């Protein structure tokens, strides 16, 4: 219970919820597409069972990723990947849409939701694992809070992001902040730094934010512009 009394626990929880909200919009669309041909009664069952299966799989994958991040080099590599994910979040969107076949049975819809969520959730897993740190309680609680919000308010979330692109920019900046913290938290640095100064992690987070925004600008210019997301 003492873990709930630490301010960093609640900051980590807010980070997990924010990361999931920003990165899981596509997953919510997949749920809607997979169940669109079902009858209303079946649709509710399909959404519930599919989301339950996807959440269970997501918790296992993220817990596994979080445990691996205790090994040398993996937090460093995970942080670099997260920087790239944050930069890609700010690039022009593809026009290809979602190629998801609508299922005609509850079992088919559940299978589609779970498989699609598994394929699309690599970015979520890395981001949430980095925000959770070594706390499995924080990990489970963060996913339990954020995923139902995503499912039941997916349309509102997606419309808000379209109307206020700065939300996506803030989400990308959060990924940069988490990535910077992951990189300096890698056990590899314990060999170099006997005692880590308290300002190092916040500084690394700010550098991570700058890298995400800077790389996104560079990639967008190289691609010749196109529809832009708002960057602060």
Backbone as JSON, one array per atom type, in Angstrom:
{
  "sequence": "XXXXXXXXXXXXXXXXXXXXXXXXXXXXXXXXXXXXXXXXXXXXXXXXXXXXXXXXXXXXXXXXXXXXXXXXXXXXXXXXXXXXXXXXXXXXXXXXXXXXXXXXXXXXXXXXXXXXXXXXXXXXXXXXXXXXXXXXXXXXXXXXXXXXXXXXXXXXXXXXXXXXXXXXXXXXXXXXXXXXXXXXXXXXXXXXXXXXXXXXXXXXXXXXXXXXXXXXXXXXXXXXXXXXXXXX",
  "N": [[0.82, -1.21, 0.0], [2.09, 1.16, 0.53], [3.2, 2.01, -1.83], [1.23, 3.39, -3.19], [1.21, 5.82, -1.97], [3.25, 7.35, -2.83], [4.24, 10.16, -4.71], [5.43, 9.83, -7.25], [4.35, 7.47, -8.17], [1.72, 8.1, -8.94], [2.26, 9.98, -10.89], [3.49, 8.33, -12.74], [1.31, 6.7, -13.36], [-0.43, 8.54, -14.61], [1.14, 9.1, -16.84], [1.15, 6.61, -18.17], [-1.58, 6.31, -18.82], [-1.9, 8.56, -20.49], [-0.08, 7.97, -22.59], [-1.23, 5.62, -23.61], [-3.71, 6.63, -24.47], [-2.94, 8.34, -26.55], [-1.6, 6.62, -28.33], [-3.34, 4.53, -28.9], [-5.51, 5.02, -30.53], [-5.88, 3.96, -33.14], [-6.21, 1.27, -32.51], [-8.7, 1.28, -31.29], [-10.29, 1.92, -33.48], [-10.0, -0.41, -34.99], [-11.39, -2.24, -33.42], [-14.01, -1.31, -33.72], [-14.35, -1.67, -36.52], [-14.02, -4.44, -36.8], [-16.26, -5.46, -35.57], [-18.48, -4.47, -36.9], [-20.4, -5.73, -38.52], [-21.85, -7.35, -36.92], [-24.81, -8.29, -35.06], [-26.56, -5.99, -32.85], [-26.7, -7.08, -30.16], [-24.81, -9.14, -30.3], [-22.65, -7.6, -30.96], [-21.97, -6.15, -28.66], [-21.13, -8.23, -27.01], [-19.0, -9.21, -28.56], [-17.24, -6.99, -28.6], [-16.67, -6.74, -25.84], [-15.53, -9.29, -25.16], [-13.44, -9.41, -27.01], [-11.92, -7.14, -26.32], [-11.29, -7.81, -23.67], [-9.66, -10.09, -24.09], [-7.61, -8.88, -25.59], [-6.63, -7.01, -23.75], [-5.69, -8.71, -21.72], [-3.62, -10.04, -23.09], [-2.06, -7.83, -23.71], [-1.25, -6.97, -21.15], [0.35, -9.16, -20.33], [2.39, -9.11, -22.31], [3.45, -6.53, -21.88], [4.31, -6.7, -19.23], [6.27, -8.63, -19.55], [8.02, -7.24, -21.24], [8.7, -5.13, -19.52], [10.1, -6.52, -17.54], [12.3, -7.39, -18.99], [13.54, -4.99, -19.45], [15.17, -4.56, -17.33], [17.62, -5.54, -17.92], [20.98, -4.92, -19.04], [21.57, -2.55, -21.65], [19.01, -2.88, -22.84], [17.07, -1.01, -21.95], [18.26, 1.24, -22.96], [18.15, 0.71, -25.75], [15.36, 0.42, -26.0], [14.56, 3.01, -25.31], [15.61, 4.48, -27.46], [14.09, 3.41, -29.55], [11.6, 4.31, -28.73], [11.91, 7.06, -29.0], [11.93, 7.22, -31.79], [9.34, 6.3, -32.35], [7.85, 8.37, -31.21], [8.62, 10.52, -32.89], [7.62, 9.61, -35.37], [4.94, 9.75, -34.84], [4.3, 12.36, -35.28], [4.48, 12.75, -37.97], [3.12, 13.22, -41.35], [-0.09, 11.73, -41.88], [-0.84, 8.44, -43.15], [-2.82, 7.61, -46.02], [-3.96, 5.2, -46.38], [-5.74, 3.86, -44.73], [-7.57, 1.44, -42.73], [-7.24, -1.93, -43.21], [-9.28, -3.99, -42.41], [-11.18, -6.82, -42.13], [-14.65, -7.15, -41.68], [-16.07, -9.16, -39.22], [-18.37, -11.94, -39.18], [-19.25, -13.35, -37.08], [-19.26, -13.72, -33.47], [-17.0, -15.03, -32.44], [-15.21, -14.77, -34.57], [-14.91, -11.99, -34.66], [-13.75, -11.51, -32.15], [-11.33, -12.89, -32.43], [-10.18, -11.38, -34.53], [-9.9, -8.85, -33.3], [-8.09, -9.41, -31.17], [-5.8, -10.41, -32.51], [-5.19, -8.24, -34.24], [-4.75, -6.21, -32.35], [-2.51, -7.21, -31.09], [-0.6, -7.09, -33.14], [-0.51, -4.34, -33.62], [0.36, -3.14, -31.28], [2.98, -2.8, -30.46], [4.31, -0.34, -30.1], [2.81, 0.76, -27.99], [3.37, -1.09, -25.95], [6.15, -0.78, -25.49], [6.24, 1.94, -24.74], [4.51, 2.06, -22.47], [5.73, 0.19, -20.78], [8.14, 1.5, -20.3], [7.22, 3.78, -18.91], [6.1, 2.6, -16.67], [8.24, 1.55, -15.32], [9.76, -0.38, -12.84], [7.5, -1.29, -11.6], [5.01, -3.53, -11.27], [2.47, -3.3, -10.27], [1.77, -0.66, -10.87], [1.88, -0.9, -13.62], [-0.21, -2.8, -14.23], [-2.45, -1.44, -13.15], [-2.42, 0.95, -14.59], [-2.93, 0.08, -17.26], [-5.4, -1.13, -16.83], [-6.98, 1.07, -16.24], [-6.72, 2.78, -18.47], [-7.34, 1.4, -20.9], [-10.18, 0.64, -20.96], [-11.17, 3.28, -21.11], [-10.27, 4.05, -23.61], [-11.67, 2.27, -25.29], [-14.46, 2.77, -24.86], [-14.7, 5.47, -25.34], [-13.62, 6.03, -27.79], [-14.3, 7.31, -30.24], [-14.71, 9.97, -29.44], [-12.15, 10.58, -28.5], [-10.6, 10.34, -30.84], [-11.76, 12.28, -32.51], [-11.19, 14.54, -31.01], [-8.41, 14.61, -31.2], [-8.15, 15.12, -33.91], [-9.32, 17.63, -34.09], [-7.85, 19.14, -32.3], [-4.77, 19.15, -32.86], [-2.57, 19.59, -31.29], [-2.73, 17.96, -29.1], [-1.72, 15.51, -29.93], [0.89, 16.28, -30.38], [1.71, 16.89, -27.77], [1.51, 14.34, -26.72], [3.52, 13.02, -28.19], [5.71, 14.45, -27.23], [5.63, 13.58, -24.58], [6.34, 10.91, -24.94], [8.97, 11.31, -25.75], [10.01, 12.35, -23.37], [9.72, 10.15, -21.61], [11.33, 8.33, -22.99], [13.88, 9.53, -22.81], [14.29, 9.3, -20.03], [14.29, 6.49, -19.8], [16.63, 5.84, -21.21], [18.76, 6.95, -19.66], [18.34, 5.5, -17.38], [19.25, 2.99, -17.87], [20.88, 0.01, -16.84], [23.48, -0.14, -17.76], [24.8, 2.3, -17.45], [25.53, 2.37, -14.81], [28.05, 1.42, -14.51], [29.57, 3.48, -15.43], [28.68, 5.79, -14.08], [28.98, 6.22, -10.78], [27.47, 7.48, -8.83], [24.45, 8.84, -9.61], [23.56, 12.1, -10.56], [20.78, 14.1, -9.36], [19.59, 15.78, -11.23], [19.96, 14.67, -13.67], [18.1, 12.87, -14.87], [15.69, 14.45, -15.37], [16.9, 16.27, -17.18], [17.63, 14.53, -19.25], [15.09, 13.78, -20.08], [14.11, 16.21, -21.14], [15.92, 16.54, -23.24], [15.16, 14.32, -24.72], [12.56, 15.1, -25.51], [13.21, 17.3, -27.16], [14.63, 15.94, -29.15], [12.66, 14.27, -30.29], [10.83, 16.17, -31.39], [12.6, 17.57, -33.06], [13.59, 15.57, -34.84], [11.2, 14.83, -36.05], [10.54, 17.19, -37.45], [12.7, 17.3, -39.23], [12.38, 14.93, -40.74], [9.9, 15.43, -41.89], [10.43, 17.64, -43.51], [12.24, 16.46, -45.24], [10.59, 14.69, -46.51], [9.19, 16.36, -48.08], [7.17, 17.97, -47.08], [3.65, 18.05, -46.89], [0.48, 17.05, -45.36], [0.45, 18.39, -42.16], [1.04, 17.72, -38.71], [0.35, 19.66, -35.83], [3.1, 21.24, -34.41], [4.64, 22.23, -31.46]],
  "CA": [[0.0, 0.0, 0.0], [2.95, 2.36, 0.58], [3.49, 2.43, -3.2], [0.2, 4.33, -3.62], [1.4, 7.1, -1.28], [4.39, 8.05, -3.44], [3.78, 10.99, -5.84], [5.92, 9.32, -8.54], [3.44, 6.42, -8.62], [0.58, 8.72, -9.63], [2.79, 10.57, -12.11], [3.66, 7.22, -13.68], [-0.03, 6.28, -13.79], [-0.9, 9.52, -15.59], [1.93, 8.92, -18.05], [0.67, 5.4, -18.85], [-2.89, 6.62, -19.4], [-1.71, 9.5, -21.6], [0.56, 7.25, -23.69], [-2.22, 4.72, -24.22], [-4.72, 7.42, -25.18], [-2.37, 8.87, -27.79], [-1.15, 5.57, -29.24], [-4.31, 3.46, -29.1], [-6.65, 5.42, -31.35], [-6.05, 2.99, -34.22], [-6.73, 0.02, -31.95], [-10.14, 1.47, -31.09], [-10.92, 1.84, -34.8], [-10.01, -1.82, -35.37], [-12.48, -2.88, -32.68], [-15.26, -0.92, -34.38], [-14.42, -2.28, -37.84], [-14.14, -5.89, -36.69], [-17.59, -5.82, -35.06], [-19.53, -3.66, -37.51], [-21.43, -6.53, -39.16], [-22.56, -8.14, -35.93], [-26.05, -7.74, -34.5], [-26.25, -5.17, -31.65], [-26.42, -7.89, -28.97], [-23.53, -9.8, -30.53], [-21.59, -6.6, -31.01], [-21.54, -5.86, -27.3], [-20.37, -9.39, -26.54], [-17.76, -9.25, -29.3], [-16.35, -5.93, -28.12], [-16.25, -7.05, -24.47], [-14.63, -10.45, -25.15], [-12.23, -9.06, -27.76], [-11.12, -6.21, -25.52], [-10.76, -8.56, -22.52], [-8.53, -10.88, -24.57], [-6.52, -7.99, -25.98], [-6.07, -6.44, -22.52], [-4.91, -9.76, -21.06], [-2.4, -10.23, -23.87], [-1.25, -6.61, -23.58], [-0.65, -6.98, -19.81], [1.43, -10.15, -20.33], [3.48, -8.61, -23.15], [4.08, -5.37, -21.27], [5.03, -7.18, -18.05], [7.47, -9.29, -20.06], [8.92, -6.18, -21.71], [9.19, -4.4, -18.35], [11.1, -7.34, -16.87], [13.51, -7.4, -19.82], [14.19, -3.68, -19.4], [16.14, -4.56, -16.25], [18.91, -6.0, -18.45], [21.8, -3.87, -19.64], [21.38, -2.19, -23.05], [17.65, -2.95, -23.36], [16.42, 0.27, -21.73], [18.86, 2.16, -23.93], [17.56, 0.42, -27.06], [13.93, 0.73, -25.92], [14.43, 4.47, -25.34], [15.85, 4.93, -28.84], [12.9, 3.03, -30.33], [10.5, 5.18, -28.31], [12.15, 8.34, -29.66], [11.5, 7.08, -33.18], [7.88, 6.22, -32.34], [7.35, 9.72, -30.96], [8.81, 11.33, -34.09], [6.7, 9.14, -36.4], [3.6, 10.19, -34.46], [4.1, 13.74, -35.77], [4.6, 12.8, -39.43], [1.83, 13.18, -42.05], [-0.76, 10.44, -41.78], [-1.06, 7.69, -44.37], [-4.21, 7.62, -46.48], [-4.36, 3.85, -46.72], [-6.85, 3.4, -43.91], [-7.44, 0.16, -42.04], [-7.73, -3.06, -44.0], [-9.8, -4.96, -41.44], [-12.42, -7.44, -42.57], [-15.68, -7.23, -40.66], [-16.42, -10.54, -38.92], [-19.81, -12.23, -39.17], [-19.54, -14.08, -35.85], [-18.59, -13.18, -32.3], [-15.68, -15.64, -32.35], [-14.37, -14.16, -35.59], [-14.6, -10.62, -34.25], [-12.82, -11.58, -31.01], [-10.03, -13.27, -32.99], [-9.65, -10.24, -35.28], [-9.51, -7.81, -32.35], [-6.89, -9.82, -30.42], [-4.65, -10.48, -33.43], [-4.85, -6.89, -34.68], [-4.19, -5.46, -31.22], [-1.17, -7.74, -30.87], [0.27, -6.58, -34.2], [-0.44, -2.88, -33.6], [0.6, -2.61, -29.94], [4.4, -2.77, -30.08], [4.65, 0.99, -29.59], [2.19, 0.9, -26.67], [4.07, -1.95, -24.99], [7.42, -0.16, -25.14], [5.98, 3.19, -24.02], [3.92, 1.79, -21.15], [6.75, -0.47, -19.96], [9.08, 2.53, -19.87], [6.57, 4.64, -17.92], [5.82, 1.82, -15.46], [9.48, 1.24, -14.62], [9.82, -1.72, -12.27], [6.3, -1.51, -10.81], [3.96, -4.31, -11.93], [1.2, -2.74, -9.79], [1.53, 0.51, -11.7], [1.64, -1.4, -14.98], [-1.55, -3.37, -14.31], [-3.45, -0.41, -12.87], [-2.44, 1.89, -15.71], [-3.62, -0.54, -18.39], [-6.8, -1.35, -16.45], [-7.69, 2.35, -16.28], [-6.69, 3.47, -19.77], [-7.92, 0.67, -22.03], [-11.63, 0.87, -21.04], [-11.42, 4.65, -21.57], [-10.04, 4.05, -25.06], [-12.72, 1.51, -25.97], [-15.79, 3.36, -24.76], [-14.72, 6.87, -25.78], [-12.66, 6.09, -28.89], [-14.69, 8.32, -31.22], [-14.46, 11.28, -28.86], [-10.71, 10.77, -28.45], [-10.07, 10.54, -32.19], [-12.23, 13.58, -32.99], [-10.46, 15.57, -30.27], [-7.07, 14.7, -31.76], [-8.26, 15.76, -35.22], [-9.66, 19.04, -33.91], [-6.76, 19.79, -31.56], [-3.56, 18.36, -33.13], [-1.56, 19.8, -30.25], [-2.81, 16.81, -28.19], [-0.78, 14.51, -30.44], [2.23, 16.83, -30.14], [2.0, 16.7, -26.35], [1.74, 12.91, -26.54], [4.85, 12.72, -28.72], [6.67, 15.01, -26.27], [5.65, 12.68, -23.43], [7.15, 9.75, -25.33], [10.36, 11.75, -25.7], [10.37, 12.46, -21.95], [9.87, 8.78, -21.08], [12.48, 7.73, -23.66], [15.1, 10.07, -22.18], [14.43, 8.67, -18.72], [14.67, 5.09, -20.0], [18.02, 5.74, -21.66], [19.7, 7.19, -18.56], [18.1, 4.51, -16.33], [19.8, 1.7, -18.27], [21.93, -0.46, -15.92], [24.8, 0.04, -18.37], [25.44, 3.53, -16.97], [26.04, 2.2, -13.44], [29.49, 1.2, -14.6], [30.2, 4.78, -15.7], [28.28, 6.74, -13.04], [28.83, 5.59, -9.46], [26.32, 8.15, -8.22], [23.8, 9.65, -10.64], [23.0, 13.35, -10.03], [19.33, 14.16, -9.43], [19.13, 16.57, -12.38], [20.27, 13.99, -14.93], [16.91, 12.28, -15.49], [14.89, 15.51, -16.01], [17.61, 16.79, -18.33], [17.51, 13.54, -20.32], [13.72, 13.88, -20.58], [14.02, 17.4, -21.99], [16.66, 16.23, -24.47], [14.3, 13.4, -25.47], [11.49, 15.9, -26.14], [13.83, 18.06, -28.25], [14.98, 15.01, -30.23], [11.43, 13.85, -30.96], [10.33, 17.28, -32.2], [13.58, 17.89, -34.09], [13.62, 14.51, -35.85], [9.95, 14.91, -36.8], [10.66, 18.31, -38.39], [13.67, 16.94, -40.26], [11.79, 13.91, -41.61], [8.81, 16.04, -42.65], [11.04, 18.45, -44.56], [12.84, 15.56, -46.23], [9.5, 14.08, -47.28], [8.58, 17.38, -48.95], [5.98, 18.59, -46.48], [2.45, 17.23, -46.77], [-0.37, 17.44, -44.23], [1.25, 18.42, -40.97], [0.47, 17.84, -37.37], [0.83, 20.89, -35.19], [4.24, 21.05, -33.53], [4.83, 23.41, -30.63]],
  "C": [[0.85, 1.26, 0.0], [3.25, 2.89, -0.81], [2.49, 3.48, -3.68], [0.38, 5.71, -3.0], [2.53, 7.92, -1.88], [3.92, 8.85, -4.65], [4.23, 10.44, -7.2], [5.04, 8.2, -9.07], [2.31, 7.01, -9.44], [1.04, 9.44, -10.89], [2.99, 9.49, -13.18], [2.33, 6.73, -14.22], [-0.59, 7.23, -14.85], [-0.15, 9.39, -16.91], [1.44, 7.71, -18.85], [-0.66, 5.67, -19.53], [-2.74, 7.53, -20.61], [-1.09, 8.81, -22.81], [-0.43, 6.34, -24.39], [-3.27, 5.5, -24.99], [-4.2, 7.92, -26.52], [-2.09, 7.76, -28.8], [-2.2, 4.53, -29.58], [-5.53, 3.85, -29.91], [-6.93, 4.43, -32.47], [-6.62, 1.68, -33.71], [-8.24, 0.11, -31.73], [-10.9, 1.38, -32.41], [-11.03, 0.39, -35.25], [-11.16, -2.55, -34.68], [-13.81, -2.59, -33.36], [-15.42, -1.61, -35.73], [-14.66, -3.78, -37.76], [-15.56, -6.31, -36.31], [-18.74, -5.17, -35.82], [-20.64, -4.48, -38.16], [-22.22, -7.4, -38.18], [-23.86, -7.46, -35.53], [-25.73, -6.97, -33.22], [-25.92, -5.99, -30.41], [-25.08, -8.59, -29.1], [-22.38, -8.81, -30.51], [-21.06, -6.29, -29.62], [-20.69, -7.0, -26.75], [-19.01, -9.46, -27.23], [-16.75, -8.22, -28.82], [-15.8, -6.29, -26.74], [-15.22, -8.18, -24.46], [-13.33, -10.13, -25.89], [-11.32, -8.14, -26.96], [-10.51, -6.93, -24.32], [-9.56, -9.4, -22.94], [-7.34, -10.03, -24.93], [-5.84, -7.38, -24.76], [-5.19, -7.46, -21.82], [-3.58, -9.98, -21.77], [-1.48, -9.04, -23.71], [-0.54, -6.58, -22.22], [0.54, -7.94, -19.77], [2.63, -9.65, -21.12], [4.23, -7.46, -22.49], [4.86, -5.75, -20.02], [6.33, -7.86, -18.46], [8.49, -8.26, -20.52], [9.52, -5.42, -20.54], [10.27, -5.19, -17.61], [12.4, -7.38, -17.66], [14.27, -6.09, -19.73], [15.16, -3.56, -18.23], [17.52, -5.01, -16.7], [19.66, -4.84, -19.1], [21.53, -3.76, -21.13], [19.92, -2.11, -23.48], [16.86, -1.66, -23.1], [16.96, 1.32, -22.7], [18.24, 1.96, -25.31], [16.07, 0.76, -27.09], [13.7, 2.23, -25.96], [14.63, 5.03, -26.73], [14.65, 4.61, -29.74], [11.74, 3.96, -30.01], [10.67, 6.59, -28.89], [11.67, 8.31, -31.1], [9.98, 7.02, -33.28], [7.27, 7.6, -32.13], [7.48, 10.61, -32.17], [7.83, 10.91, -35.18], [5.27, 9.59, -36.12], [3.27, 11.57, -35.03], [4.22, 13.87, -37.28], [3.22, 12.8, -40.07], [1.24, 11.79, -42.02], [-0.87, 9.78, -43.14], [-2.52, 7.72, -44.73], [-4.76, 6.24, -46.75], [-5.53, 3.33, -45.93], [-6.54, 2.06, -43.27], [-8.04, -0.94, -42.89], [-8.15, -4.17, -43.04], [-11.11, -5.5, -41.95], [-13.4, -7.53, -41.42], [-16.06, -8.7, -40.46], [-17.93, -10.71, -38.9], [-20.2, -13.06, -37.96], [-18.76, -13.47, -34.71], [-17.17, -13.73, -32.2], [-14.72, -15.02, -33.36], [-13.97, -12.75, -35.22], [-13.57, -10.6, -33.12], [-11.41, -11.91, -31.52], [-9.39, -12.09, -33.73], [-9.13, -9.16, -34.34], [-8.2, -8.16, -31.65], [-5.66, -9.83, -31.32], [-4.22, -9.08, -33.86], [-4.22, -6.07, -33.57], [-2.76, -5.91, -30.94], [-0.18, -7.14, -31.88], [0.51, -5.08, -34.04], [0.08, -2.3, -32.28], [2.06, -2.6, -29.51], [4.78, -1.42, -29.48], [4.07, 1.2, -28.19], [2.98, 0.13, -25.61], [5.37, -1.3, -24.54], [7.2, 1.11, -24.31], [5.47, 2.96, -22.62], [4.94, 1.12, -20.24], [7.77, 0.54, -19.45], [8.5, 3.43, -18.79], [6.35, 3.91, -16.6], [7.08, 1.55, -14.65], [9.48, -0.19, -14.13], [8.54, -2.09, -11.52], [5.23, -2.26, -11.61], [2.58, -3.84, -11.49], [0.81, -1.54, -10.65], [1.19, 0.1, -13.12], [0.21, -1.9, -15.13], [-2.64, -2.33, -14.12], [-3.56, 0.57, -14.03], [-3.17, 1.34, -16.91], [-5.1, -0.74, -18.08], [-7.61, -0.07, -16.53], [-7.82, 2.87, -17.7], [-7.42, 2.72, -20.87], [-9.44, 0.78, -22.08], [-11.98, 2.28, -21.52], [-11.29, 4.71, -23.09], [-11.21, 3.41, -25.78], [-14.03, 2.28, -26.0], [-15.84, 4.82, -25.19], [-13.8, 7.08, -26.98], [-13.02, 7.18, -29.9], [-14.42, 9.73, -30.71], [-12.96, 11.59, -28.85], [-10.16, 11.1, -29.83], [-10.51, 11.89, -32.75], [-11.49, 14.72, -32.29], [-9.06, 15.75, -30.84], [-7.09, 15.36, -33.13], [-8.51, 17.26, -35.08], [-8.55, 19.8, -33.22], [-5.48, 18.97, -31.74], [-2.48, 18.52, -32.07], [-1.6, 18.66, -29.23], [-1.81, 15.74, -28.62], [0.66, 14.99, -30.2], [2.64, 16.63, -28.69], [2.26, 15.22, -26.05], [3.11, 12.49, -27.03], [5.94, 13.26, -27.79], [6.77, 14.14, -25.03], [6.48, 11.44, -23.73], [8.64, 10.1, -25.31], [10.87, 11.84, -24.27], [10.63, 11.09, -21.35], [11.11, 8.12, -21.69], [13.79, 8.23, -23.05], [15.35, 9.44, -20.83], [14.85, 7.22, -18.82], [16.15, 4.96, -20.34], [18.99, 5.93, -20.51], [19.49, 6.21, -17.41], [18.69, 3.14, -16.67], [20.91, 1.28, -17.29], [23.34, -0.3, -16.45], [25.53, 1.22, -17.77], [25.97, 3.41, -15.55], [27.54, 1.95, -13.41], [30.22, 2.53, -14.74], [29.93, 5.75, -14.56], [28.08, 6.01, -11.73], [27.62, 6.17, -8.75], [25.7, 9.1, -9.24], [23.23, 10.92, -10.03], [21.5, 13.43, -10.26], [18.8, 14.88, -10.66], [19.28, 15.82, -13.7], [19.03, 13.46, -15.63], [16.0, 13.35, -16.1], [15.57, 16.1, -17.24], [17.5, 15.83, -19.51], [16.11, 13.56, -20.92], [13.55, 15.06, -21.51], [14.77, 17.2, -23.31], [15.84, 15.3, -25.35], [13.18, 14.14, -26.19], [12.05, 16.66, -27.34], [14.16, 17.16, -29.43], [13.75, 14.58, -31.01], [10.93, 14.95, -31.89], [11.29, 17.61, -33.34], [13.62, 16.85, -35.19], [12.35, 14.55, -36.69], [10.0, 16.04, -37.83], [11.58, 17.95, -39.56], [13.07, 15.95, -41.25], [10.68, 14.5, -42.46], [9.35, 16.9, -43.78], [11.62, 17.57, -45.66], [11.78, 14.92, -47.1], [8.79, 15.09, -48.17], [7.31, 17.96, -48.42], [4.83, 17.62, -46.42], [1.64, 17.7, -45.6], [0.41, 17.33, -42.94], [0.42, 18.33, -39.72], [1.07, 19.09, -36.74], [1.97, 20.56, -34.26], [4.48, 22.35, -32.77], [6.1, 24.15, -31.04]]
}
